[in-house]
Structure formats: structure tokens, C-alpha cells
């Protein structure tokens, strides 16, 4: 039960951070390009890369931090970072074709699913 509470707490904080960073950047840079989302996604990639690598190498750190930071906080802050981490992990294992398939497939299928959801909503 503790891990779910840590995930929920981290998720709440990550969602708030995403909103704050995204809107702050958008207010300063304008809305013609999604700078806020770009900054959120890139900072999340840095954070997940650092956090998962750091926690993997430091076995003396309480495992609860794995639920709070990468799953809860960073997961709510941006799922894009998880996608990038998984792609990097696949590449590190030497499965470059699978990594490319995952990256390109996620982009194409994600855009298709978003289009389908939007088209469905327009029918109602």
C-alpha cells in the first residue's frame, strides 16, 4: 500500500510541476510553438535518465524512492520521458531494429490514435 501512496503523492506533485512549467514557458515564449511542452518533455528526459541510472547504481537507497520519483513524479510530469528511456534501454541492449520500430511505431500509432479519438469526439 505504501508504494501506491508514494506513486500518488509523486504523481500529484509531477502534475502540478508540469502545469506550472508548461504555462510559465508558454506565457513567456508565446503559443505559436509548444515550447512549454517541449521544455517539460526534455527536462523529464534528463530527470528520468539521471534518476533511473542513479538509483540503479545506488543499492543503499531506499527502494521507495523508485516509486516516488521516476514512477510518480516524472511519470505524471511527462510520459514522453518513459518512452525515451525505454527506447534507450532497447538500444543499449543492442536491439537497434526493435528500438527503431518502437520509436517510429509509437509516433505513427500515437498520431493515428490521437486522430481517431479526435474524429470520434467530433461525431458526438
PDB file of N, CA and C in Angstrom, residues 18-57:
ATOM      1  N   UNK A  18       4.264  19.979 -13.966  1.00  0.00           N
ATOM      2  CA  UNK A  18       4.049  20.038 -15.422  1.00  0.00           C
ATOM      3  C   UNK A  18       3.218  21.258 -15.789  1.00  0.00           C
ATOM      4  N   UNK A  19       2.149  21.471 -15.070  1.00  0.00           N
ATOM      5  CA  UNK A  19       1.282  22.620 -15.350  1.00  0.00           C
ATOM      6  C   UNK A  19       2.049  23.926 -15.159  1.00  0.00           C
ATOM      7  N   UNK A  20       2.769  24.046 -14.057  1.00  0.00           N
ATOM      8  CA  UNK A  20       3.483  25.284 -13.760  1.00  0.00           C
ATOM      9  C   UNK A  20       4.568  25.562 -14.798  1.00  0.00           C
ATOM     10  N   UNK A  21       5.413  24.561 -15.087  1.00  0.00           N
ATOM     11  CA  UNK A  21       6.491  24.767 -16.059  1.00  0.00           C
ATOM     12  C   UNK A  21       5.909  25.059 -17.439  1.00  0.00           C
ATOM     13  N   UNK A  22       4.948  24.259 -17.866  1.00  0.00           N
ATOM     14  CA  UNK A  22       4.361  24.436 -19.189  1.00  0.00           C
ATOM     15  C   UNK A  22       3.723  25.798 -19.391  1.00  0.00           C
ATOM     16  N   UNK A  23       2.930  26.227 -18.418  1.00  0.00           N
ATOM     17  CA  UNK A  23       2.255  27.521 -18.565  1.00  0.00           C
ATOM     18  C   UNK A  23       3.221  28.693 -18.409  1.00  0.00           C
ATOM     19  N   UNK A  24       4.217  28.543 -17.555  1.00  0.00           N
ATOM     20  CA  UNK A  24       5.210  29.608 -17.382  1.00  0.00           C
ATOM     21  C   UNK A  24       6.000  29.820 -18.669  1.00  0.00           C
ATOM     22  N   UNK A  25       6.457  28.731 -19.268  1.00  0.00           N
ATOM     23  CA  UNK A  25       7.215  28.832 -20.525  1.00  0.00           C
ATOM     24  C   UNK A  25       6.321  29.373 -21.640  1.00  0.00           C
ATOM     25  N   UNK A  26       5.108  28.864 -21.732  1.00  0.00           N
ATOM     26  CA  UNK A  26       4.185  29.315 -22.782  1.00  0.00           C
ATOM     27  C   UNK A  26       3.863  30.804 -22.640  1.00  0.00           C
ATOM     28  N   UNK A  27       3.716  31.276 -21.418  1.00  0.00           N
ATOM     29  CA  UNK A  27       3.413  32.691 -21.183  1.00  0.00           C
ATOM     30  C   UNK A  27       4.576  33.577 -21.617  1.00  0.00           C
ATOM     31  N   UNK A  28       5.780  33.080 -21.474  1.00  0.00           N
ATOM     32  CA  UNK A  28       6.958  33.880 -21.829  1.00  0.00           C
ATOM     33  C   UNK A  28       7.339  33.753 -23.304  1.00  0.00           C
ATOM     34  N   UNK A  29       7.138  32.559 -23.878  1.00  0.00           N
ATOM     35  CA  UNK A  29       7.602  32.317 -25.247  1.00  0.00           C
ATOM     36  C   UNK A  29       6.492  32.428 -26.290  1.00  0.00           C
ATOM     37  N   UNK A  30       5.255  32.439 -25.855  1.00  0.00           N
ATOM     38  CA  UNK A  30       4.144  32.512 -26.793  1.00  0.00           C
ATOM     39  C   UNK A  30       3.590  31.137 -27.119  1.00  0.00           C
ATOM     40  N   UNK A  31       2.532  31.147 -27.907  1.00  0.00           N
ATOM     41  CA  UNK A  31       1.812  29.909 -28.192  1.00  0.00           C
ATOM     42  C   UNK A  31       1.936  29.430 -29.638  1.00  0.00           C
ATOM     43  N   UNK A  32       2.756  30.092 -30.451  1.00  0.00           N
ATOM     44  CA  UNK A  32       2.882  29.669 -31.846  1.00  0.00           C
ATOM     45  C   UNK A  32       3.600  28.328 -31.970  1.00  0.00           C
ATOM     46  N   UNK A  33       4.413  28.002 -31.004  1.00  0.00           N
ATOM     47  CA  UNK A  33       5.133  26.722 -30.950  1.00  0.00           C
ATOM     48  C   UNK A  33       4.979  26.208 -29.525  1.00  0.00           C
ATOM     49  N   UNK A  34       4.786  24.914 -29.322  1.00  0.00           N
ATOM     50  CA  UNK A  34       4.559  24.395 -27.967  1.00  0.00           C
ATOM     51  C   UNK A  34       5.850  24.300 -27.131  1.00  0.00           C
ATOM     52  N   UNK A  35       6.451  25.455 -26.871  1.00  0.00           N
ATOM     53  CA  UNK A  35       7.699  25.487 -26.103  1.00  0.00           C
ATOM     54  C   UNK A  35       7.527  24.901 -24.705  1.00  0.00           C
ATOM     55  N   UNK A  36       6.401  25.175 -24.073  1.00  0.00           N
ATOM     56  CA  UNK A  36       6.165  24.674 -22.721  1.00  0.00           C
ATOM     57  C   UNK A  36       6.220  23.160 -22.672  1.00  0.00           C
ATOM     58  N   UNK A  37       5.530  22.517 -23.595  1.00  0.00           N
ATOM     59  CA  UNK A  37       5.532  21.051 -23.651  1.00  0.00           C
ATOM     60  C   UNK A  37       6.914  20.522 -23.998  1.00  0.00           C
ATOM     61  N   UNK A  38       7.598  21.187 -24.907  1.00  0.00           N
ATOM     62  CA  UNK A  38       8.953  20.771 -25.276  1.00  0.00           C
ATOM     63  C   UNK A  38       9.883  20.829 -24.071  1.00  0.00           C
ATOM     64  N   UNK A  39       9.824  21.912 -23.315  1.00  0.00           N
ATOM     65  CA  UNK A  39      10.677  22.046 -22.125  1.00  0.00           C
ATOM     66  C   UNK A  39      10.323  20.968 -21.093  1.00  0.00           C
ATOM     67  N   UNK A  40       9.042  20.733 -20.883  1.00  0.00           N
ATOM     68  CA  UNK A  40       8.621  19.684 -19.949  1.00  0.00           C
ATOM     69  C   UNK A  40       9.174  18.338 -20.393  1.00  0.00           C
ATOM     70  N   UNK A  41       9.002  18.002 -21.662  1.00  0.00           N
ATOM     71  CA  UNK A  41       9.467  16.699 -22.149  1.00  0.00           C
ATOM     72  C   UNK A  41      10.989  16.546 -22.047  1.00  0.00           C
ATOM     73  N   UNK A  42      11.719  17.584 -22.393  1.00  0.00           N
ATOM     74  CA  UNK A  42      13.183  17.496 -22.338  1.00  0.00           C
ATOM     75  C   UNK A  42      13.696  17.437 -20.905  1.00  0.00           C
ATOM     76  N   UNK A  43      13.121  18.242 -20.021  1.00  0.00           N
ATOM     77  CA  UNK A  43      13.563  18.185 -18.627  1.00  0.00           C
ATOM     78  C   UNK A  43      13.176  16.850 -17.992  1.00  0.00           C
ATOM     79  N   UNK A  44      12.053  16.285 -18.404  1.00  0.00           N
ATOM     80  CA  UNK A  44      11.666  14.967 -17.896  1.00  0.00           C
ATOM     81  C   UNK A  44      12.635  13.893 -18.379  1.00  0.00           C
ATOM     82  N   UNK A  45      13.099  14.014 -19.608  1.00  0.00           N
ATOM     83  CA  UNK A  45      14.076  13.055 -20.130  1.00  0.00           C
ATOM     84  C   UNK A  45      15.389  13.124 -19.343  1.00  0.00           C
ATOM     85  N   UNK A  46      15.837  14.319 -19.058  1.00  0.00           N
ATOM     86  CA  UNK A  46      17.046  14.472 -18.234  1.00  0.00           C
ATOM     87  C   UNK A  46      16.808  13.870 -16.856  1.00  0.00           C
ATOM     88  N   UNK A  47      15.661  14.178 -16.267  1.00  0.00           N
ATOM     89  CA  UNK A  47      15.362  13.699 -14.912  1.00  0.00           C
ATOM     90  C   UNK A  47      15.249  12.177 -14.848  1.00  0.00           C
ATOM     91  N   UNK A  48      14.584  11.561 -15.823  1.00  0.00           N
ATOM     92  CA  UNK A  48      14.427  10.110 -15.757  1.00  0.00           C
ATOM     93  C   UNK A  48      15.745   9.408 -16.058  1.00  0.00           C
ATOM     94  N   UNK A  49      16.515   9.953 -16.978  1.00  0.00           N
ATOM     95  CA  UNK A  49      17.826   9.369 -17.265  1.00  0.00           C
ATOM     96  C   UNK A  49      18.729   9.395 -16.044  1.00  0.00           C
ATOM     97  N   UNK A  50      18.766  10.544 -15.392  1.00  0.00           N
ATOM     98  CA  UNK A  50      19.585  10.678 -14.191  1.00  0.00           C
ATOM     99  C   UNK A  50      19.064   9.791 -13.061  1.00  0.00           C
ATOM    100  N   UNK A  51      17.774   9.892 -12.788  1.00  0.00           N
ATOM    101  CA  UNK A  51      17.193   9.208 -11.636  1.00  0.00           C
ATOM    102  C   UNK A  51      17.301   7.693 -11.749  1.00  0.00           C
ATOM    103  N   UNK A  52      16.900   7.123 -12.893  1.00  0.00           N
ATOM    104  CA  UNK A  52      16.946   5.674 -13.021  1.00  0.00           C
ATOM    105  C   UNK A  52      18.370   5.150 -13.023  1.00  0.00           C
ATOM    106  N   UNK A  53      19.278   5.873 -13.631  1.00  0.00           N
ATOM    107  CA  UNK A  53      20.683   5.455 -13.612  1.00  0.00           C
ATOM    108  C   UNK A  53      21.260   5.573 -12.203  1.00  0.00           C
ATOM    109  N   UNK A  54      20.971   6.667 -11.534  1.00  0.00           N
ATOM    110  CA  UNK A  54      21.469   6.900 -10.179  1.00  0.00           C
ATOM    111  C   UNK A  54      20.923   5.850  -9.208  1.00  0.00           C
ATOM    112  N   UNK A  55      19.620   5.618  -9.255  1.00  0.00           N
ATOM    113  CA  UNK A  55      19.015   4.655  -8.338  1.00  0.00           C
ATOM    114  C   UNK A  55      19.458   3.224  -8.622  1.00  0.00           C
ATOM    115  N   UNK A  56      19.735   2.909  -9.891  1.00  0.00           N
ATOM    116  CA  UNK A  56      20.195   1.562 -10.240  1.00  0.00           C
ATOM    117  C   UNK A  56      21.591   1.286  -9.692  1.00  0.00           C
ATOM    118  N   UNK A  57      22.410   2.310  -9.617  1.00  0.00           N
ATOM    119  CA  UNK A  57      23.781   2.150  -9.147  1.00  0.00           C
ATOM    120  C   UNK A  57      23.912   2.263  -7.636  1.00  0.00           C
TER     121      UNK A  57
END
